[in-house]
Amino acid sequence: MDVSRWNQIQELFEAIADLSTEEQRAYLDIHCQDNELKKEVLQLVQADEHVDDILPKQYDIASAEATLVLPKMHPGVMVGPYKIIRKIGEGGMGWVYKAEDTRLERYVALKCLAPEVATDERVRFRLMQEAKAISRLDHPNVCVIHDVGAMSDGGMYIAMQYYSGETLENALTKGALAPDQVVRIAKQIAYGLQAAHQRDIIHRDIKPANILLSEDGIVKILDFGIAKLSGVDITLGGARMGTLRYMSPEQLQGRDMGLQTDVWSVATLIYEMLTGREMFDGEKSSTVLHAVMHEEPDYSLAVFQEYPLFKRLLTAMLHKKPEKRLDSMGKVLQWLTTIQPIAQAGAKNRARQDQRIESQEAVVKEELTDLYLLRLAAALTAHVGPAAPKLIQRYASTSDNREILINSLVGHIKPQYRQIVSQQLKEIAL
């Protein structure tokens, strides 16, 4: 978008953001004669109002950590049949612990809600919704739920299978992933969501923090807490929950969401994995909102030049209108299957390049063997005396090959003898 146009939008948005609906329209009628510009500003205001609902109300639960205290939730404490080992994370509704199931002698991930939170009927409903959603799915790419129960102090818990590994969010802090790895991860996410969609479950909160990369290479989709299940739509006070920069345009605007909402969110993950950066970023929520609804991702990056099919896939997944987006995870999988051999070929080419570099490094190491350096020292001593070993030690550590080493050494020979000595040293056998 033209910078001056965006500045106009931003200026008008900031001017009317705190006005009533009638005042907003009246202000725009006076200060904006461009109907298309006016439409964009009003869309931004509408989306921002939804975000005001989404983010603070979603965080009402998480921010309770400032006042909610669980003094007994330390290692060794029992929650039902589960012995707490350590805290491993925080969710939108509470804390997650690694715990031991003392009955079956296995580890679980135990999501615990403090009583102050669990007494909220909406929250209890969300927890049970998550349990029901996951229990309907028997798929290797969806986390497994073992148990749901009440805590002695009035809180609630949900026990899920414990997986060793890291979240995609953590993996992305190290930078972009290799294209072949992106395809492997994206395919597993798509397979898991395909299984969910076939059972009328829409996740609606796909983001890096909800994707676990287990140590055995299996991807697990986590947190079905705001899933839409069998026509039941969970909202908190009318607010649709999610994470702003991974939400689809229709989700931001509070419109009806189908499975294309998950398609959009998966596309944001693919983009971020390929590039190592968020698809749309900005210091202000309004900047991100406007970008999601009106801007296109930056496809000028090198990875899209090298793998243009990724751009075509993302373009098909990121249409602003959900009805024009890829309408199933099956179609996403078809694209990824087409791209996979191309990405794998790129990985093989990189491996071959690495092997060539390693071979070259091996040759260098072979050239500068201890035996060769001893022979070199013996020959050089005749010209520079006992300083020869020290000179060789000094230059061998910084020389990539035999020729560079010899050129450095002959610099200590009198000019009239350098050519002869250089030739003698080059004739020394390895």
CSV table of C-alpha atoms in Angstrom, one decimal:
chain,number,residue,atom,x,y,z
A,1,MET,CA,0.0,0.0,0.0
A,2,ASP,CA,1.1,3.6,-0.7
A,3,VAL,CA,2.7,5.0,2.5
A,4,SER,CA,0.7,8.3,2.3
A,5,ARG,CA,-2.6,6.4,2.0
A,6,TRP,CA,-1.7,4.3,5.1
A,7,ASN,CA,-0.8,7.5,6.9
A,8,GLN,CA,-4.3,8.9,6.0
A,9,ILE,CA,-6.0,5.7,7.3
A,10,GLN,CA,-3.9,5.7,10.5
A,11,GLU,CA,-4.7,9.4,11.1
A,12,LEU,CA,-8.4,9.0,10.6
A,13,PHE,CA,-8.5,5.9,12.6
A,14,GLU,CA,-6.8,7.5,15.6
A,15,ALA,CA,-9.2,10.5,15.3
A,16,ILE,CA,-12.4,8.5,15.5
A,17,ALA,CA,-11.4,5.4,17.5
A,18,ASP,CA,-12.9,6.7,20.8
A,19,LEU,CA,-16.0,8.2,19.2
A,20,SER,CA,-19.5,6.7,19.1
A,21,THR,CA,-20.6,5.1,15.9
A,22,GLU,CA,-22.7,8.1,14.9
A,23,GLU,CA,-19.8,10.5,15.7
A,24,GLN,CA,-17.4,8.4,13.7
A,25,ARG,CA,-19.5,8.5,10.5
A,26,ALA,CA,-20.2,12.2,11.0
A,27,TYR,CA,-16.4,12.9,11.3
A,28,LEU,CA,-15.6,10.9,8.2
A,29,ASP,CA,-18.3,12.6,6.2
A,30,ILE,CA,-16.6,15.9,6.9
A,31,HIS,CA,-13.0,14.9,6.7
A,32,CYS,CA,-12.9,12.1,4.2
A,33,GLN,CA,-14.5,12.4,0.7
A,34,ASP,CA,-12.9,9.1,-0.6
A,35,ASN,CA,-15.6,6.5,-0.1
A,36,GLU,CA,-13.1,3.6,-0.5
A,37,LEU,CA,-10.8,5.1,2.1
A,38,LYS,CA,-13.7,5.7,4.4
A,39,LYS,CA,-14.7,2.1,4.1
A,40,GLU,CA,-11.2,0.9,5.0
A,41,VAL,CA,-11.1,3.1,8.1
A,42,LEU,CA,-14.5,1.9,9.3
A,43,GLN,CA,-13.4,-1.7,8.8
A,44,LEU,CA,-10.4,-1.1,10.8
A,45,VAL,CA,-12.4,0.5,13.6
A,46,GLN,CA,-14.8,-2.5,13.5
A,47,ALA,CA,-12.0,-5.0,13.8
A,48,ASP,CA,-10.3,-3.0,16.5
A,49,GLU,CA,-13.5,-3.1,18.6
A,50,HIS,CA,-13.4,-6.9,18.3
A,51,VAL,CA,-9.8,-6.9,19.3
A,52,ASP,CA,-10.6,-4.8,22.4
A,53,ASP,CA,-13.0,-7.6,23.3
A,54,ILE,CA,-10.7,-10.4,22.3
A,55,LEU,CA,-7.4,-9.5,23.9
A,56,PRO,CA,-8.5,-8.0,27.3
A,57,LYS,CA,-11.2,-10.5,27.9
A,58,GLN,CA,-9.0,-13.4,26.9
A,59,TYR,CA,-6.3,-12.0,29.2
A,60,ASP,CA,-8.7,-11.5,32.1
A,61,ILE,CA,-8.1,-15.2,32.8
A,62,ALA,CA,-4.3,-15.2,32.2
A,63,SER,CA,-3.8,-12.0,34.1
A,64,ALA,CA,-5.3,-13.5,37.1
A,65,GLU,CA,-1.9,-15.0,37.7
A,66,ALA,CA,-1.0,-11.7,39.3
A,67,THR,CA,-3.6,-12.3,42.0
A,68,LEU,CA,-4.2,-16.1,41.9
A,69,VAL,CA,-1.8,-18.0,44.1
A,70,LEU,CA,-1.3,-21.7,44.2
A,71,PRO,CA,1.0,-22.1,47.1
A,72,LYS,CA,0.8,-25.9,47.2
A,73,MET,CA,1.6,-26.4,43.5
A,74,HIS,CA,5.2,-27.3,44.1
A,75,PRO,CA,7.0,-30.6,43.3
A,76,GLY,CA,5.5,-33.5,45.1
A,77,VAL,CA,2.0,-32.1,45.6
A,78,MET,CA,-0.8,-34.4,44.6
A,79,VAL,CA,-3.6,-33.3,42.3
A,80,GLY,CA,-5.9,-36.2,42.3
A,81,PRO,CA,-3.7,-39.2,41.3
A,82,TYR,CA,-1.1,-36.9,39.7
A,83,LYS,CA,2.1,-35.9,41.5
A,84,ILE,CA,3.5,-32.5,40.4
A,85,ILE,CA,7.0,-32.5,39.1
A,86,ARG,CA,7.6,-29.0,37.7
A,87,LYS,CA,5.8,-26.2,35.9
A,88,ILE,CA,6.3,-26.3,32.1
A,89,GLY,CA,4.0,-23.6,30.8
A,90,GLU,CA,1.2,-21.2,31.1
A,91,GLY,CA,-2.0,-21.2,29.1
A,92,GLY,CA,-4.9,-18.8,28.6
A,93,MET,CA,-6.7,-20.4,31.5
A,94,GLY,CA,-4.1,-21.5,33.9
A,95,TRP,CA,-0.8,-23.3,34.4
A,96,VAL,CA,0.6,-26.5,32.9
A,97,TYR,CA,2.7,-28.9,34.9
A,98,LYS,CA,4.7,-32.0,34.1
A,99,ALA,CA,3.3,-34.6,36.5
A,100,GLU,CA,3.4,-38.3,37.3
A,101,ASP,CA,0.4,-40.5,37.0
A,102,THR,CA,0.9,-42.6,40.2
A,103,ARG,CA,-1.6,-45.2,39.1
A,104,LEU,CA,-0.2,-46.0,35.7
A,105,GLU,CA,3.4,-44.8,36.3
A,106,ARG,CA,3.5,-42.4,33.3
A,107,TYR,CA,4.1,-38.8,32.8
A,108,VAL,CA,1.3,-36.4,31.9
A,109,ALA,CA,1.0,-32.7,31.0
A,110,LEU,CA,-1.5,-31.4,33.7
A,111,LYS,CA,-3.4,-28.2,32.9
A,112,CYS,CA,-4.6,-26.8,36.2
A,113,LEU,CA,-7.2,-24.0,36.8
A,114,ALA,CA,-7.3,-22.3,40.1
A,115,PRO,CA,-10.7,-22.2,41.9
A,116,GLU,CA,-11.0,-18.5,41.3
A,117,VAL,CA,-10.9,-19.2,37.6
A,118,ALA,CA,-12.7,-22.6,37.5
A,119,THR,CA,-15.8,-21.2,39.2
A,120,ASP,CA,-16.5,-19.2,36.0
A,121,GLU,CA,-19.0,-21.3,34.2
A,122,ARG,CA,-17.7,-20.1,30.8
A,123,VAL,CA,-14.2,-21.3,31.7
A,124,ARG,CA,-15.4,-24.6,33.0
A,125,PHE,CA,-17.4,-25.0,29.7
A,126,ARG,CA,-14.2,-24.2,27.7
A,127,LEU,CA,-12.2,-26.8,29.6
A,128,MET,CA,-14.9,-29.5,29.0
A,129,GLN,CA,-15.1,-28.3,25.4
A,130,GLU,CA,-11.4,-28.9,25.0
A,131,ALA,CA,-11.7,-32.3,26.6
A,132,LYS,CA,-14.6,-33.3,24.3
A,133,ALA,CA,-12.9,-32.0,21.2
A,134,ILE,CA,-9.7,-33.9,21.8
A,135,SER,CA,-11.4,-37.1,23.0
A,136,ARG,CA,-13.3,-37.2,19.6
A,137,LEU,CA,-10.0,-37.4,17.8
A,138,ASP,CA,-7.7,-40.4,17.7
A,139,HIS,CA,-5.0,-39.1,15.5
A,140,PRO,CA,-1.1,-39.1,15.8
A,141,ASN,CA,-0.9,-35.4,15.2
A,142,VAL,CA,-3.4,-34.4,18.0
A,143,CYS,CA,-2.5,-34.4,21.6
A,144,VAL,CA,-4.0,-37.3,23.6
A,145,ILE,CA,-6.3,-36.5,26.6
A,146,HIS,CA,-6.3,-39.0,29.6
A,147,ASP,CA,-8.5,-37.4,32.2
A,148,VAL,CA,-10.5,-34.5,33.4
A,149,GLY,CA,-11.3,-33.8,37.1
A,150,ALA,CA,-11.9,-31.5,40.0
A,151,MET,CA,-9.2,-30.4,42.5
A,152,SER,CA,-9.7,-30.5,46.2
A,153,ASP,CA,-9.7,-26.7,46.4
A,154,GLY,CA,-12.4,-26.3,43.8
A,155,GLY,CA,-10.1,-26.0,40.8
A,156,MET,CA,-10.1,-28.2,37.7
A,157,TYR,CA,-7.5,-30.1,35.8
A,158,ILE,CA,-7.1,-31.8,32.4
A,159,ALA,CA,-4.5,-34.5,32.1
A,160,MET,CA,-2.9,-34.9,28.6
A,161,GLN,CA,-0.1,-37.1,27.3
A,162,TYR,CA,3.3,-35.6,28.0
A,163,TYR,CA,5.6,-35.1,25.0
A,164,SER,CA,9.3,-34.3,25.1
A,165,GLY,CA,10.2,-31.6,22.6
A,166,GLU,CA,9.7,-27.9,22.0
A,167,THR,CA,6.9,-25.7,20.7
A,168,LEU,CA,7.2,-24.3,17.2
A,169,GLU,CA,7.2,-20.9,18.9
A,170,ASN,CA,10.4,-21.8,20.6
A,171,ALA,CA,11.9,-23.3,17.5
A,172,LEU,CA,11.3,-20.1,15.5
A,173,THR,CA,13.3,-18.1,17.9
A,174,LYS,CA,16.3,-19.7,16.3
A,175,GLY,CA,15.3,-18.5,12.8
A,176,ALA,CA,13.8,-19.8,9.6
A,177,LEU,CA,13.5,-23.6,9.1
A,178,ALA,CA,14.7,-25.4,6.0
A,179,PRO,CA,12.0,-25.7,3.3
A,180,ASP,CA,11.9,-29.5,3.5
A,181,GLN,CA,11.4,-29.3,7.3
A,182,VAL,CA,8.7,-26.8,6.8
A,183,VAL,CA,6.8,-29.2,4.5
A,184,ARG,CA,7.2,-32.1,7.0
A,185,ILE,CA,5.8,-30.0,9.8
A,186,ALA,CA,3.0,-28.4,7.8
A,187,LYS,CA,1.8,-31.7,6.4
A,188,GLN,CA,1.5,-33.1,9.9
A,189,ILE,CA,-0.4,-30.1,11.1
A,190,ALA,CA,-2.7,-30.4,8.0
A,191,TYR,CA,-3.3,-34.1,8.7
A,192,GLY,CA,-4.3,-33.4,12.3
A,193,LEU,CA,-6.6,-30.6,11.3
A,194,GLN,CA,-8.1,-32.6,8.5
A,195,ALA,CA,-9.1,-35.3,11.1
A,196,ALA,CA,-10.6,-32.5,13.3
A,197,HIS,CA,-12.5,-31.0,10.4
A,198,GLN,CA,-13.9,-34.4,9.4
A,199,ARG,CA,-15.5,-34.4,12.9
A,200,ASP,CA,-16.9,-30.9,12.6
A,201,ILE,CA,-14.2,-29.5,14.9
A,202,ILE,CA,-12.6,-26.1,13.9
A,203,HIS,CA,-9.5,-25.3,16.0
A,204,ARG,CA,-9.6,-21.5,15.5
A,205,ASP,CA,-6.4,-20.8,17.5
A,206,ILE,CA,-3.6,-22.3,15.4
A,207,LYS,CA,-0.4,-20.5,16.3
A,208,PRO,CA,3.3,-21.5,17.0
A,209,ALA,CA,2.7,-21.8,20.7
A,210,ASN,CA,0.0,-24.5,20.0
A,211,ILE,CA,2.2,-26.7,17.9
A,212,LEU,CA,4.5,-29.1,19.6
A,213,LEU,CA,7.5,-30.6,17.8
A,214,SER,CA,8.2,-33.8,19.7
A,215,GLU,CA,11.7,-35.3,19.9
A,216,ASP,CA,10.6,-38.3,17.8
A,217,GLY,CA,9.7,-36.0,14.9
A,218,ILE,CA,5.9,-36.2,15.4
A,219,VAL,CA,4.0,-32.9,15.4
A,220,LYS,CA,1.2,-32.5,17.9
A,221,ILE,CA,-1.6,-29.9,17.8
A,222,LEU,CA,-2.4,-28.5,21.2
A,223,ASP,CA,-5.1,-26.5,22.9
A,224,PHE,CA,-8.5,-27.1,21.5
A,225,GLY,CA,-9.9,-24.8,24.2
A,226,ILE,CA,-11.7,-22.4,21.8
A,227,ALA,CA,-12.6,-25.0,19.2
A,228,LYS,CA,-16.0,-24.9,17.5
A,229,LEU,CA,-17.6,-28.3,18.1
A,230,SER,CA,-20.7,-29.6,16.5
A,231,GLY,CA,-22.2,-26.2,16.0
A,232,VAL,CA,-21.5,-24.9,19.5
A,233,ASP,CA,-19.6,-21.6,19.3
A,234,ILE,CA,-17.7,-20.5,22.4
A,235,THR,CA,-17.4,-16.8,23.0
A,236,LEU,CA,-16.7,-14.8,26.1
A,237,GLY,CA,-19.1,-11.9,26.2
A,238,GLY,CA,-19.5,-12.0,22.5
A,239,ALA,CA,-15.7,-11.9,21.9
A,240,ARG,CA,-14.1,-14.5,19.6
A,241,MET,CA,-10.8,-15.5,21.1
A,242,GLY,CA,-7.6,-16.2,19.4
A,243,THR,CA,-4.2,-14.6,18.8
A,244,LEU,CA,-4.3,-11.4,16.7
A,245,ARG,CA,-1.5,-11.9,14.1
A,246,TYR,CA,-2.6,-15.5,13.3
A,247,MET,CA,-6.3,-14.8,13.0
A,248,SER,CA,-8.1,-14.6,9.7
A,249,PRO,CA,-9.9,-11.5,8.5
A,250,GLU,CA,-13.3,-12.9,9.2
A,251,GLN,CA,-12.2,-13.9,12.7
A,252,LEU,CA,-11.0,-10.4,13.4
A,253,GLN,CA,-14.3,-9.0,12.2
A,254,GLY,CA,-16.4,-11.4,14.3
A,255,ARG,CA,-18.0,-12.9,11.2
A,256,ASP,CA,-18.9,-16.6,10.8
A,257,MET,CA,-15.9,-18.9,10.7
A,258,GLY,CA,-15.6,-22.1,8.8
A,259,LEU,CA,-12.7,-24.4,8.4
A,260,GLN,CA,-11.1,-21.9,6.1
A,261,THR,CA,-10.2,-20.0,9.3
A,262,ASP,CA,-7.8,-22.8,10.2
A,263,VAL,CA,-6.5,-22.8,6.6
A,264,TRP,CA,-5.5,-19.1,6.9
A,265,SER,CA,-3.8,-19.7,10.3
A,266,VAL,CA,-1.8,-22.7,9.0
A,267,ALA,CA,-0.6,-20.4,6.1
A,268,THR,CA,0.7,-17.9,8.6
A,269,LEU,CA,2.7,-20.7,10.2
A,270,ILE,CA,4.1,-21.8,6.9
A,271,TYR,CA,5.2,-18.2,6.0
A,272,GLU,CA,6.8,-17.8,9.4
A,273,MET,CA,8.6,-21.1,9.2
A,274,LEU,CA,10.0,-20.3,5.8
A,275,THR,CA,11.1,-16.7,6.5
A,276,GLY,CA,11.8,-16.7,10.2
A,277,ARG,CA,9.6,-13.7,10.7
A,278,GLU,CA,5.9,-12.9,11.3
A,279,MET,CA,3.8,-12.5,8.2
A,280,PHE,CA,2.3,-9.2,9.5
A,281,ASP,CA,3.9,-7.3,12.3
A,282,GLY,CA,3.7,-3.8,13.7
A,283,GLU,CA,3.9,-2.0,17.0
A,284,LYS,CA,0.3,-1.1,17.0
A,285,SER,CA,-2.6,-3.5,16.9
A,286,SER,CA,-4.3,-1.3,14.3
A,287,THR,CA,-1.3,-1.8,11.9
A,288,VAL,CA,-1.5,-5.5,12.2
A,289,LEU,CA,-5.3,-5.5,11.8
A,290,HIS,CA,-5.2,-3.4,8.7
A,291,ALA,CA,-2.4,-5.6,7.2
A,292,VAL,CA,-4.4,-8.8,7.9
A,293,MET,CA,-7.5,-7.3,6.2
A,294,HIS,CA,-6.0,-5.4,3.3
A,295,GLU,CA,-2.3,-6.1,2.7
A,296,GLU,CA,-0.5,-9.0,1.0
A,297,PRO,CA,2.5,-10.8,2.6
A,298,ASP,CA,6.0,-9.9,1.4
A,299,TYR,CA,6.9,-12.5,-1.2
A,300,SER,CA,10.1,-10.7,-2.3
A,301,LEU,CA,12.2,-12.8,0.1
A,302,ALA,CA,14.7,-15.2,-1.4
A,303,VAL,CA,13.0,-18.4,-0.3
A,304,PHE,CA,10.0,-17.5,-2.5
A,305,GLN,CA,12.2,-16.9,-5.5
A,306,GLU,CA,13.9,-20.2,-5.0
A,307,TYR,CA,10.6,-22.1,-4.3
A,308,PRO,CA,7.8,-20.2,-6.2
A,309,LEU,CA,5.3,-23.0,-5.4
A,310,PHE,CA,5.3,-21.9,-1.8
A,311,LYS,CA,4.1,-18.5,-2.9
A,312,ARG,CA,1.4,-20.0,-5.0
A,313,LEU,CA,0.3,-22.2,-2.1
A,314,LEU,CA,0.2,-19.3,0.4
A,315,THR,CA,-1.7,-17.1,-2.1
A,316,ALA,CA,-4.3,-19.8,-2.4
A,317,MET,CA,-4.5,-20.2,1.4
A,318,LEU,CA,-4.5,-16.4,2.2
A,319,HIS,CA,-7.3,-15.0,0.2
A,320,LYS,CA,-9.0,-12.3,2.2
A,321,LYS,CA,-12.4,-13.8,1.3
A,322,PRO,CA,-12.8,-17.2,2.9
A,323,GLU,CA,-15.0,-18.5,0.1
A,324,LYS,CA,-12.1,-18.0,-2.3
A,325,ARG,CA,-9.5,-19.7,-0.1
A,326,LEU,CA,-8.5,-23.3,-0.3
A,327,ASP,CA,-11.5,-25.0,1.3
A,328,SER,CA,-10.0,-28.1,2.9
A,329,MET,CA,-6.9,-29.4,4.5
A,330,GLY,CA,-7.0,-32.2,1.8
A,331,LYS,CA,-6.2,-29.6,-0.8
A,332,VAL,CA,-3.5,-28.1,1.3
A,333,LEU,CA,-2.0,-31.5,1.6
A,334,GLN,CA,-2.1,-32.0,-2.2
A,335,TRP,CA,-0.1,-28.8,-2.6
A,336,LEU,CA,2.4,-29.8,0.1
A,337,THR,CA,2.9,-33.2,-1.4
A,338,THR,CA,3.7,-31.6,-4.8
A,339,ILE,CA,6.2,-29.2,-3.2
A,340,GLN,CA,7.8,-31.9,-1.0
A,341,PRO,CA,10.2,-33.5,-3.6
A,342,ILE,CA,11.3,-30.0,-4.7
A,343,ALA,CA,12.1,-29.0,-1.2
A,344,GLN,CA,13.9,-32.3,-0.6
A,345,ALA,CA,16.0,-31.8,-3.7
A,346,GLY,CA,17.0,-28.5,-2.3
A,347,ALA,CA,18.0,-30.1,0.9
A,348,LYS,CA,20.1,-32.7,-1.0
A,349,ASN,CA,21.8,-30.0,-2.9
A,350,ARG,CA,22.7,-28.2,0.3
A,351,ALA,CA,24.0,-31.5,1.7
A,352,ARG,CA,26.2,-32.0,-1.3
A,353,GLN,CA,27.6,-28.5,-0.9
A,354,ASP,CA,28.3,-29.2,2.7
A,355,GLN,CA,30.0,-32.4,1.7
A,356,ARG,CA,32.2,-30.6,-0.8
A,357,ILE,CA,33.2,-28.1,1.9
A,358,GLU,CA,34.0,-30.8,4.3
A,359,SER,CA,36.1,-32.6,1.7
A,360,GLN,CA,38.0,-29.4,1.0
A,361,GLU,CA,38.6,-28.9,4.7
A,362,ALA,CA,39.8,-32.5,5.0
A,363,VAL,CA,42.3,-31.9,2.2
A,364,VAL,CA,43.6,-28.9,4.0
A,365,LYS,CA,44.0,-30.9,7.2
A,366,GLU,CA,45.7,-33.7,5.3
A,367,GLU,CA,48.1,-31.2,3.6
A,368,LEU,CA,49.3,-29.8,7.0
A,369,THR,CA,50.0,-33.0,8.8
A,370,ASP,CA,52.5,-33.2,11.6
A,371,LEU,CA,54.9,-35.2,9.5
A,372,TYR,CA,54.8,-32.6,6.7
A,373,LEU,CA,55.4,-29.7,9.2
A,374,LEU,CA,58.4,-31.5,10.7
A,375,ARG,CA,59.9,-31.9,7.2
A,376,LEU,CA,59.2,-28.3,6.5
A,377,ALA,CA,60.9,-27.2,9.7
A,378,ALA,CA,64.0,-29.3,8.9
A,379,ALA,CA,64.3,-27.7,5.5
A,380,LEU,CA,63.6,-24.2,6.7
A,381,THR,CA,66.1,-24.4,9.6
A,382,ALA,CA,69.0,-24.3,7.1
A,383,HIS,CA,67.8,-20.8,6.1
A,384,VAL,CA,66.5,-19.2,9.3
A,385,GLY,CA,68.1,-21.3,12.0
A,386,PRO,CA,66.3,-22.4,15.2
A,387,ALA,CA,63.4,-20.0,14.7
A,388,ALA,CA,62.0,-22.3,12.0
A,389,PRO,CA,59.7,-24.4,14.2
A,390,LYS,CA,58.2,-21.3,15.9
A,391,LEU,CA,57.6,-19.6,12.5
A,392,ILE,CA,55.8,-22.8,11.2
A,393,GLN,CA,53.7,-23.0,14.3
A,394,ARG,CA,52.7,-19.4,14.0
A,395,TYR,CA,51.7,-19.5,10.3
A,396,ALA,CA,50.2,-23.1,10.2
A,397,SER,CA,47.3,-22.1,12.5
A,398,THR,CA,46.2,-19.3,10.1
A,399,SER,CA,47.0,-21.0,6.7
A,400,ASP,CA,44.3,-22.7,4.8
A,401,ASN,CA,46.7,-24.8,2.7
A,402,ARG,CA,50.4,-25.6,2.0
A,403,GLU,CA,50.9,-22.9,-0.6
A,404,ILE,CA,49.7,-20.1,1.7
A,405,LEU,CA,51.9,-21.4,4.5
A,406,ILE,CA,55.0,-21.5,2.3
A,407,ASN,CA,54.4,-18.0,1.0
A,408,SER,CA,54.2,-16.7,4.6
A,409,LEU,CA,57.4,-18.5,5.6
A,410,VAL,CA,59.6,-17.3,2.7
A,411,GLY,CA,58.8,-13.7,3.7
A,412,HIS,CA,61.5,-14.3,6.4
A,413,ILE,CA,64.1,-15.3,3.8
A,414,LYS,CA,66.4,-12.7,2.2
A,415,PRO,CA,64.8,-11.4,-1.0
A,416,GLN,CA,67.5,-12.8,-3.3
A,417,TYR,CA,67.0,-16.3,-2.0
A,418,ARG,CA,63.2,-16.4,-1.7
A,419,GLN,CA,62.4,-18.0,-5.1
A,420,ILE,CA,64.9,-20.8,-4.6
A,421,VAL,CA,63.8,-21.5,-1.0
A,422,SER,CA,60.1,-21.4,-2.1
A,423,GLN,CA,60.8,-24.0,-4.8
A,424,GLN,CA,62.6,-26.2,-2.3
A,425,LEU,CA,59.8,-26.1,0.3
A,426,LYS,CA,57.2,-26.9,-2.4
A,427,GLU,CA,59.1,-30.0,-3.4
A,428,ILE,CA,58.8,-31.5,0.1
A,429,ALA,CA,56.7,-34.6,-0.1
A,430,LEU,CA,53.5,-34.8,2.0
